[in-house]
């Protein structure tokens, strides 16, 4: 199934730092507006929004250029998270949709007890007709803060939530044969049914703007395929980034 359909009722939308913020760490409000508009159309489905961007925003607010220590990133996340959730709240207010913030680390949803607690909170937000906005708890995370850009968190959350679809809104259209050279000569892989060594090799190294790049997205895809669910990597700056997936568009779908 290489398109968004009515069978996808439990959806996780993950938005990366490089999509949400510009090179100066400013929130790209038009992107948030477009995503909110599409989620408003799909609001009868159960949707979780996983949003990165807190550290990038924090760097701008405090005028910090280089970050070397974990505690520096944690402090920047604490500052940036406030503006990030404020921006999302403003984007969804137009559609009369309330949002709720849920901060998690991958470790917190790996244990059965913690996973159930997270799921209870998210389910209750859905019952209240509130959109859960999840971010990695960068202010307390240690190892996790160094990589992933929420990609693995989104996939592990999808497993707990038993999501039908994980939508990765990325800075690129999908997985290319030669990821470091997205020229016209580099072929976009439209569909992947199994993550092989060749697929991993195509992923290349992490991007500069995000912490995870394509490699962590491929790791996330393995999790989704293992539970017979779908994942798609698609460009996040389209006017209708989610609804356009109802038709065949430039993107990479992972499904069996």
PDB file of C-alpha atoms in Angstrom:
ATOM      1  CA  UNK A   1       0.000   0.000   0.000  1.00  0.00           C
ATOM      2  CA  UNK A   2       2.031   2.947  -1.301  1.00  0.00           C
ATOM      3  CA  UNK A   3      -0.339   5.759  -0.465  1.00  0.00           C
ATOM      4  CA  UNK A   4      -2.268   7.195   2.463  1.00  0.00           C
ATOM      5  CA  UNK A   5      -5.618   5.433   2.664  1.00  0.00           C
ATOM      6  CA  UNK A   6      -8.640   4.928   4.910  1.00  0.00           C
ATOM      7  CA  UNK A   7      -6.913   1.827   6.303  1.00  0.00           C
ATOM      8  CA  UNK A   8      -4.409   4.082   8.040  1.00  0.00           C
ATOM      9  CA  UNK A   9      -6.368   5.027  11.154  1.00  0.00           C
ATOM     10  CA  UNK A  10      -3.533   5.254  13.681  1.00  0.00           C
ATOM     11  CA  UNK A  11      -0.860   7.577  12.322  1.00  0.00           C
ATOM     12  CA  UNK A  12       2.338   9.041  13.711  1.00  0.00           C
ATOM     13  CA  UNK A  13       3.684  12.134  11.957  1.00  0.00           C
ATOM     14  CA  UNK A  14       7.344  12.862  12.681  1.00  0.00           C
ATOM     15  CA  UNK A  15       8.819  16.243  11.726  1.00  0.00           C
ATOM     16  CA  UNK A  16      12.588  16.759  11.725  1.00  0.00           C
ATOM     17  CA  UNK A  17      14.618  19.754  12.881  1.00  0.00           C
ATOM     18  CA  UNK A  18      15.750  20.576   9.354  1.00  0.00           C
ATOM     19  CA  UNK A  19      12.105  20.801   8.248  1.00  0.00           C
ATOM     20  CA  UNK A  20      10.805  22.852  11.171  1.00  0.00           C
ATOM     21  CA  UNK A  21      13.635  25.360  11.493  1.00  0.00           C
ATOM     22  CA  UNK A  22      15.808  27.315   9.082  1.00  0.00           C
ATOM     23  CA  UNK A  23      19.600  27.528   9.180  1.00  0.00           C
ATOM     24  CA  UNK A  24      19.357  30.225  11.864  1.00  0.00           C
ATOM     25  CA  UNK A  25      17.093  28.206  14.159  1.00  0.00           C
ATOM     26  CA  UNK A  26      13.968  30.203  13.349  1.00  0.00           C
ATOM     27  CA  UNK A  27      10.640  28.354  13.264  1.00  0.00           C
ATOM     28  CA  UNK A  28       9.353  28.013   9.712  1.00  0.00           C
ATOM     29  CA  UNK A  29       5.761  28.990  10.439  1.00  0.00           C
ATOM     30  CA  UNK A  30       4.499  28.179   6.943  1.00  0.00           C
ATOM     31  CA  UNK A  31       5.606  24.559   7.408  1.00  0.00           C
ATOM     32  CA  UNK A  32       3.750  24.321  10.716  1.00  0.00           C
ATOM     33  CA  UNK A  33       0.693  25.933   9.120  1.00  0.00           C
ATOM     34  CA  UNK A  34       0.623  23.373   6.280  1.00  0.00           C
ATOM     35  CA  UNK A  35       1.056  20.393   8.621  1.00  0.00           C
ATOM     36  CA  UNK A  36      -1.635  21.658  10.984  1.00  0.00           C
ATOM     37  CA  UNK A  37      -4.001  22.207   8.075  1.00  0.00           C
ATOM     38  CA  UNK A  38      -3.591  18.614   6.879  1.00  0.00           C
ATOM     39  CA  UNK A  39      -3.927  17.124  10.368  1.00  0.00           C
ATOM     40  CA  UNK A  40      -7.146  19.122  10.798  1.00  0.00           C
ATOM     41  CA  UNK A  41      -8.554  17.338   7.744  1.00  0.00           C
ATOM     42  CA  UNK A  42      -7.452  13.962   9.158  1.00  0.00           C
ATOM     43  CA  UNK A  43      -8.510  14.709  12.738  1.00  0.00           C
ATOM     44  CA  UNK A  44     -11.061  11.861  12.872  1.00  0.00           C
ATOM     45  CA  UNK A  45      -8.115   9.463  12.849  1.00  0.00           C
ATOM     46  CA  UNK A  46      -5.857   8.897  15.858  1.00  0.00           C
ATOM     47  CA  UNK A  47      -2.765  10.995  15.209  1.00  0.00           C
ATOM     48  CA  UNK A  48       0.388  11.623  17.224  1.00  0.00           C
ATOM     49  CA  UNK A  49       2.772  14.388  16.180  1.00  0.00           C
ATOM     50  CA  UNK A  50       6.442  13.809  17.008  1.00  0.00           C
ATOM     51  CA  UNK A  51       8.298  17.098  16.718  1.00  0.00           C
ATOM     52  CA  UNK A  52      12.014  17.853  16.811  1.00  0.00           C
ATOM     53  CA  UNK A  53      13.543  21.333  16.779  1.00  0.00           C
ATOM     54  CA  UNK A  54      13.934  22.360  20.435  1.00  0.00           C
ATOM     55  CA  UNK A  55      17.736  22.424  20.477  1.00  0.00           C
ATOM     56  CA  UNK A  56      17.988  24.342  17.194  1.00  0.00           C
ATOM     57  CA  UNK A  57      15.543  26.937  18.507  1.00  0.00           C
ATOM     58  CA  UNK A  58      17.361  27.148  21.836  1.00  0.00           C
ATOM     59  CA  UNK A  59      20.664  27.854  20.070  1.00  0.00           C
ATOM     60  CA  UNK A  60      19.100  30.811  18.294  1.00  0.00           C
ATOM     61  CA  UNK A  61      17.408  32.220  21.386  1.00  0.00           C
ATOM     62  CA  UNK A  62      20.618  32.123  23.413  1.00  0.00           C
ATOM     63  CA  UNK A  63      22.860  32.976  20.448  1.00  0.00           C
ATOM     64  CA  UNK A  64      24.919  29.806  20.886  1.00  0.00           C
ATOM     65  CA  UNK A  65      26.892  28.678  17.833  1.00  0.00           C
ATOM     66  CA  UNK A  66      28.771  25.542  18.870  1.00  0.00           C
ATOM     67  CA  UNK A  67      27.626  22.853  21.285  1.00  0.00           C
ATOM     68  CA  UNK A  68      30.022  20.234  22.606  1.00  0.00           C
ATOM     69  CA  UNK A  69      28.735  19.014  25.965  1.00  0.00           C
ATOM     70  CA  UNK A  70      25.567  17.019  26.679  1.00  0.00           C
ATOM     71  CA  UNK A  71      24.496  19.448  29.398  1.00  0.00           C
ATOM     72  CA  UNK A  72      24.743  22.312  26.894  1.00  0.00           C
ATOM     73  CA  UNK A  73      22.310  20.556  24.565  1.00  0.00           C
ATOM     74  CA  UNK A  74      20.039  19.780  27.493  1.00  0.00           C
ATOM     75  CA  UNK A  75      19.927  23.428  28.544  1.00  0.00           C
ATOM     76  CA  UNK A  76      19.238  24.577  24.985  1.00  0.00           C
ATOM     77  CA  UNK A  77      16.420  22.040  24.682  1.00  0.00           C
ATOM     78  CA  UNK A  78      14.856  23.349  27.895  1.00  0.00           C
ATOM     79  CA  UNK A  79      14.793  26.868  26.424  1.00  0.00           C
ATOM     80  CA  UNK A  80      13.785  25.918  22.874  1.00  0.00           C
ATOM     81  CA  UNK A  81      10.989  23.510  23.826  1.00  0.00           C
ATOM     82  CA  UNK A  82       8.869  26.364  25.167  1.00  0.00           C
ATOM     83  CA  UNK A  83       8.934  28.243  21.857  1.00  0.00           C
ATOM     84  CA  UNK A  84       8.459  25.033  19.859  1.00  0.00           C
ATOM     85  CA  UNK A  85       5.245  24.046  21.623  1.00  0.00           C
ATOM     86  CA  UNK A  86       4.062  27.678  21.513  1.00  0.00           C
ATOM     87  CA  UNK A  87       4.500  27.702  17.726  1.00  0.00           C
ATOM     88  CA  UNK A  88       2.576  24.437  17.335  1.00  0.00           C
ATOM     89  CA  UNK A  89      -0.191  25.682  19.608  1.00  0.00           C
ATOM     90  CA  UNK A  90      -0.602  28.785  17.457  1.00  0.00           C
ATOM     91  CA  UNK A  91      -0.687  26.736  14.243  1.00  0.00           C
ATOM     92  CA  UNK A  92      -3.445  24.425  15.530  1.00  0.00           C
ATOM     93  CA  UNK A  93      -5.463  27.164  17.231  1.00  0.00           C
ATOM     94  CA  UNK A  94      -6.642  28.279  13.783  1.00  0.00           C
ATOM     95  CA  UNK A  95      -8.370  24.890  13.435  1.00  0.00           C
ATOM     96  CA  UNK A  96      -9.731  24.856  17.012  1.00  0.00           C
ATOM     97  CA  UNK A  97      -7.471  21.925  17.878  1.00  0.00           C
ATOM     98  CA  UNK A  98      -5.945  21.772  21.344  1.00  0.00           C
ATOM     99  CA  UNK A  99      -2.472  20.292  21.781  1.00  0.00           C
ATOM    100  CA  UNK A 100      -0.770  18.544  24.679  1.00  0.00           C
ATOM    101  CA  UNK A 101       2.960  18.126  25.244  1.00  0.00           C
ATOM    102  CA  UNK A 102       4.400  14.690  25.983  1.00  0.00           C
ATOM    103  CA  UNK A 103       8.145  14.410  26.634  1.00  0.00           C
ATOM    104  CA  UNK A 104       9.644  10.923  26.357  1.00  0.00           C
ATOM    105  CA  UNK A 105      12.978   9.156  25.967  1.00  0.00           C
ATOM    106  CA  UNK A 106      13.375   5.905  24.008  1.00  0.00           C
ATOM    107  CA  UNK A 107      14.207   4.114  27.263  1.00  0.00           C
ATOM    108  CA  UNK A 108      10.890   5.185  28.770  1.00  0.00           C
ATOM    109  CA  UNK A 109       8.922   3.285  26.168  1.00  0.00           C
ATOM    110  CA  UNK A 110      11.128   0.200  26.085  1.00  0.00           C
ATOM    111  CA  UNK A 111       9.940  -1.136  29.433  1.00  0.00           C
ATOM    112  CA  UNK A 112       6.404  -2.522  29.543  1.00  0.00           C
ATOM    113  CA  UNK A 113       5.332  -0.440  32.555  1.00  0.00           C
ATOM    114  CA  UNK A 114       6.597   2.879  31.226  1.00  0.00           C
ATOM    115  CA  UNK A 115       5.251   2.158  27.747  1.00  0.00           C
ATOM    116  CA  UNK A 116       1.793   1.475  29.153  1.00  0.00           C
ATOM    117  CA  UNK A 117       1.891   4.699  31.161  1.00  0.00           C
ATOM    118  CA  UNK A 118       2.859   6.720  28.085  1.00  0.00           C
ATOM    119  CA  UNK A 119       0.110   5.043  26.073  1.00  0.00           C
ATOM    120  CA  UNK A 120      -2.496   5.759  28.755  1.00  0.00           C
ATOM    121  CA  UNK A 121      -1.617   9.449  28.663  1.00  0.00           C
ATOM    122  CA  UNK A 122      -1.772   9.586  24.866  1.00  0.00           C
ATOM    123  CA  UNK A 123      -5.064   7.682  24.742  1.00  0.00           C
ATOM    124  CA  UNK A 124      -6.574  10.049  27.293  1.00  0.00           C
ATOM    125  CA  UNK A 125      -5.457  13.061  25.253  1.00  0.00           C
ATOM    126  CA  UNK A 126      -7.183  11.524  22.232  1.00  0.00           C
ATOM    127  CA  UNK A 127     -10.353  11.030  24.296  1.00  0.00           C
ATOM    128  CA  UNK A 128     -10.187  14.716  25.193  1.00  0.00           C
ATOM    129  CA  UNK A 129      -9.848  15.485  21.451  1.00  0.00           C
ATOM    130  CA  UNK A 130      -6.355  16.844  22.110  1.00  0.00           C
ATOM    131  CA  UNK A 131      -3.468  16.255  19.705  1.00  0.00           C
ATOM    132  CA  UNK A 132      -0.443  14.757  21.519  1.00  0.00           C
ATOM    133  CA  UNK A 133       2.816  16.458  20.512  1.00  0.00           C
ATOM    134  CA  UNK A 134       5.735  14.252  21.500  1.00  0.00           C
ATOM    135  CA  UNK A 135       9.376  15.246  21.703  1.00  0.00           C
ATOM    136  CA  UNK A 136      12.406  13.483  23.032  1.00  0.00           C
ATOM    137  CA  UNK A 137      13.001  14.588  26.617  1.00  0.00           C
ATOM    138  CA  UNK A 138      16.330  16.156  25.734  1.00  0.00           C
ATOM    139  CA  UNK A 139      16.583  17.925  29.084  1.00  0.00           C
ATOM    140  CA  UNK A 140      17.144  14.620  30.905  1.00  0.00           C
ATOM    141  CA  UNK A 141      18.224  12.226  28.152  1.00  0.00           C
ATOM    142  CA  UNK A 142      21.914  11.342  27.964  1.00  0.00           C
ATOM    143  CA  UNK A 143      22.976   8.958  25.210  1.00  0.00           C
ATOM    144  CA  UNK A 144      19.778   9.524  23.225  1.00  0.00           C
ATOM    145  CA  UNK A 145      20.416  13.248  22.797  1.00  0.00           C
ATOM    146  CA  UNK A 146      23.454  12.568  20.616  1.00  0.00           C
ATOM    147  CA  UNK A 147      21.635  10.872  17.754  1.00  0.00           C
ATOM    148  CA  UNK A 148      18.280   9.942  16.290  1.00  0.00           C
ATOM    149  CA  UNK A 149      16.487  13.294  15.883  1.00  0.00           C
ATOM    150  CA  UNK A 150      13.372  11.523  17.209  1.00  0.00           C
ATOM    151  CA  UNK A 151      13.328   8.975  14.365  1.00  0.00           C
ATOM    152  CA  UNK A 152      13.776   5.933  16.599  1.00  0.00           C
ATOM    153  CA  UNK A 153      11.576   7.436  19.286  1.00  0.00           C
ATOM    154  CA  UNK A 154       8.794   7.801  16.699  1.00  0.00           C
ATOM    155  CA  UNK A 155       9.199   4.186  15.573  1.00  0.00           C
ATOM    156  CA  UNK A 156       9.257   2.802  19.115  1.00  0.00           C
ATOM    157  CA  UNK A 157       6.229   4.904  19.953  1.00  0.00           C
ATOM    158  CA  UNK A 158       4.543   3.559  16.819  1.00  0.00           C
ATOM    159  CA  UNK A 159       5.150   0.026  18.085  1.00  0.00           C
ATOM    160  CA  UNK A 160       3.624   0.834  21.483  1.00  0.00           C
ATOM    161  CA  UNK A 161       0.724   2.700  19.873  1.00  0.00           C
ATOM    162  CA  UNK A 162       0.301  -0.072  17.249  1.00  0.00           C
ATOM    163  CA  UNK A 163       0.296   2.559  14.531  1.00  0.00           C
ATOM    164  CA  UNK A 164      -0.651   1.653  10.964  1.00  0.00           C
ATOM    165  CA  UNK A 165       1.590   4.314   9.451  1.00  0.00           C
ATOM    166  CA  UNK A 166       4.621   6.413  10.358  1.00  0.00           C
ATOM    167  CA  UNK A 167       5.058   9.509   8.182  1.00  0.00           C
ATOM    168  CA  UNK A 168       8.580  10.932   8.226  1.00  0.00           C
ATOM    169  CA  UNK A 169       8.472  14.542   7.041  1.00  0.00           C
ATOM    170  CA  UNK A 170      12.019  15.114   5.869  1.00  0.00           C
ATOM    171  CA  UNK A 171      14.178  17.712   4.146  1.00  0.00           C
ATOM    172  CA  UNK A 172      14.448  15.324   1.184  1.00  0.00           C
ATOM    173  CA  UNK A 173      11.915  13.410  -0.893  1.00  0.00           C
ATOM    174  CA  UNK A 174      13.031  10.011   0.325  1.00  0.00           C
ATOM    175  CA  UNK A 175      15.842   7.477   0.049  1.00  0.00           C
ATOM    176  CA  UNK A 176      18.156   7.952  -2.910  1.00  0.00           C
ATOM    177  CA  UNK A 177      20.529   5.366  -4.352  1.00  0.00           C
ATOM    178  CA  UNK A 178      23.310   7.827  -3.629  1.00  0.00           C
ATOM    179  CA  UNK A 179      22.095   9.814  -0.631  1.00  0.00           C
ATOM    180  CA  UNK A 180      25.012  12.237  -0.573  1.00  0.00           C
ATOM    181  CA  UNK A 181      24.394  13.201  -4.187  1.00  0.00           C
ATOM    182  CA  UNK A 182      20.706  13.982  -4.707  1.00  0.00           C
ATOM    183  CA  UNK A 183      21.241  15.101  -8.274  1.00  0.00           C
ATOM    184  CA  UNK A 184      19.011  14.224 -11.185  1.00  0.00           C
ATOM    185  CA  UNK A 185      21.273  11.270 -11.856  1.00  0.00           C
ATOM    186  CA  UNK A 186      20.600   9.823  -8.384  1.00  0.00           C
ATOM    187  CA  UNK A 187      17.525   7.581  -8.418  1.00  0.00           C
ATOM    188  CA  UNK A 188      14.840   7.904  -5.766  1.00  0.00           C
ATOM    189  CA  UNK A 189      13.864   4.522  -4.305  1.00  0.00           C
ATOM    190  CA  UNK A 190      10.070   4.482  -4.433  1.00  0.00           C
ATOM    191  CA  UNK A 191       9.360   1.316  -2.454  1.00  0.00           C
ATOM    192  CA  UNK A 192      11.233  -0.904   0.010  1.00  0.00           C
ATOM    193  CA  UNK A 193       9.834  -4.207   1.281  1.00  0.00           C
ATOM    194  CA  UNK A 194      12.909  -5.296   3.247  1.00  0.00           C
ATOM    195  CA  UNK A 195      15.804  -3.373   4.787  1.00  0.00           C
ATOM    196  CA  UNK A 196      18.942  -4.978   3.366  1.00  0.00           C
ATOM    197  CA  UNK A 197      22.648  -4.116   3.551  1.00  0.00           C
ATOM    198  CA  UNK A 198      22.269  -2.303   0.234  1.00  0.00           C
ATOM    199  CA  UNK A 199      19.474  -0.146   1.650  1.00  0.00           C
ATOM    200  CA  UNK A 200      21.621   0.704   4.681  1.00  0.00           C
ATOM    201  CA  UNK A 201      24.507   1.600   2.382  1.00  0.00           C
ATOM    202  CA  UNK A 202      22.289   4.010   0.453  1.00  0.00           C
ATOM    203  CA  UNK A 203      21.370   5.821   3.657  1.00  0.00           C
ATOM    204  CA  UNK A 204      24.815   7.382   3.981  1.00  0.00           C
ATOM    205  CA  UNK A 205      25.806   9.500   6.946  1.00  0.00           C
ATOM    206  CA  UNK A 206      23.691  11.715   9.180  1.00  0.00           C
ATOM    207  CA  UNK A 207      22.750  15.101   7.781  1.00  0.00           C
ATOM    208  CA  UNK A 208      24.198  18.321   9.197  1.00  0.00           C
ATOM    209  CA  UNK A 209      20.920  19.965  10.142  1.00  0.00           C
ATOM    210  CA  UNK A 210      19.318  16.999  11.874  1.00  0.00           C
ATOM    211  CA  UNK A 211      20.839  14.526  14.308  1.00  0.00           C
ATOM    212  CA  UNK A 212      19.589  11.405  12.620  1.00  0.00           C
ATOM    213  CA  UNK A 213      19.780  11.837   8.878  1.00  0.00           C
ATOM    214  CA  UNK A 214      18.704   8.956   6.663  1.00  0.00           C
ATOM    215  CA  UNK A 215      20.449   6.233   8.681  1.00  0.00           C
ATOM    216  CA  UNK A 216      18.153   6.513  11.696  1.00  0.00           C
ATOM    217  CA  UNK A 217      15.116   6.632   9.391  1.00  0.00           C
ATOM    218  CA  UNK A 218      16.137   3.286   7.901  1.00  0.00           C
ATOM    219  CA  UNK A 219      16.474   1.867  11.427  1.00  0.00           C
ATOM    220  CA  UNK A 220      12.984   3.173  12.143  1.00  0.00           C
ATOM    221  CA  UNK A 221      11.704   1.530   8.960  1.00  0.00           C
ATOM    222  CA  UNK A 222      12.999  -1.838  10.174  1.00  0.00           C
ATOM    223  CA  UNK A 223      10.862  -1.492  13.290  1.00  0.00           C
ATOM    224  CA  UNK A 224       7.767  -0.581  11.261  1.00  0.00           C
ATOM    225  CA  UNK A 225       8.244  -3.462   8.819  1.00  0.00           C
ATOM    226  CA  UNK A 226       8.737  -5.910  11.710  1.00  0.00           C
ATOM    227  CA  UNK A 227       5.202  -5.085  12.894  1.00  0.00           C
ATOM    228  CA  UNK A 228       3.751  -5.205   9.361  1.00  0.00           C
ATOM    229  CA  UNK A 229       3.025  -1.490   9.406  1.00  0.00           C
ATOM    230  CA  UNK A 230       3.885   1.123   6.806  1.00  0.00           C
ATOM    231  CA  UNK A 231       6.344   3.988   6.812  1.00  0.00           C
ATOM    232  CA  UNK A 232       6.951   6.740   4.291  1.00  0.00           C
ATOM    233  CA  UNK A 233       9.738   9.279   3.942  1.00  0.00           C
ATOM    234  CA  UNK A 234       8.533  12.368   2.124  1.00  0.00           C
ATOM    235  CA  UNK A 235       9.395  16.043   1.737  1.00  0.00           C
ATOM    236  CA  UNK A 236       8.048  18.121   4.602  1.00  0.00           C
ATOM    237  CA  UNK A 237       7.918  21.539   2.927  1.00  0.00           C
ATOM    238  CA  UNK A 238       5.147  20.716   0.444  1.00  0.00           C
ATOM    239  CA  UNK A 239       1.953  22.793   0.618  1.00  0.00           C
ATOM    240  CA  UNK A 240      -0.033  19.672   1.595  1.00  0.00           C
ATOM    241  CA  UNK A 241       2.653  17.359   3.038  1.00  0.00           C
ATOM    242  CA  UNK A 242       0.233  14.744   4.397  1.00  0.00           C
ATOM    243  CA  UNK A 243      -2.818  14.856   2.145  1.00  0.00           C
ATOM    244  CA  UNK A 244      -0.727  14.625  -1.024  1.00  0.00           C
ATOM    245  CA  UNK A 245       0.273  11.124   0.127  1.00  0.00           C
ATOM    246  CA  UNK A 246      -3.189   9.981  -0.918  1.00  0.00           C
ATOM    247  CA  UNK A 247      -1.766  10.024  -4.452  1.00  0.00           C
ATOM    248  CA  UNK A 248       1.497   8.631  -5.848  1.00  0.00           C
ATOM    249  CA  UNK A 249       4.098  11.338  -5.194  1.00  0.00           C
ATOM    250  CA  UNK A 250       7.886  11.519  -4.954  1.00  0.00           C
ATOM    251  CA  UNK A 251       8.572   9.633  -1.719  1.00  0.00           C
ATOM    252  CA  UNK A 252       9.886   6.328  -0.361  1.00  0.00           C
ATOM    253  CA  UNK A 253       7.359   3.853   1.044  1.00  0.00           C
ATOM    254  CA  UNK A 254       8.333   0.960   3.286  1.00  0.00           C
ATOM    255  CA  UNK A 255       5.775  -1.832   3.160  1.00  0.00           C
ATOM    256  CA  UNK A 256       5.699  -5.581   2.671  1.00  0.00           C
TER     257      UNK A 256
END
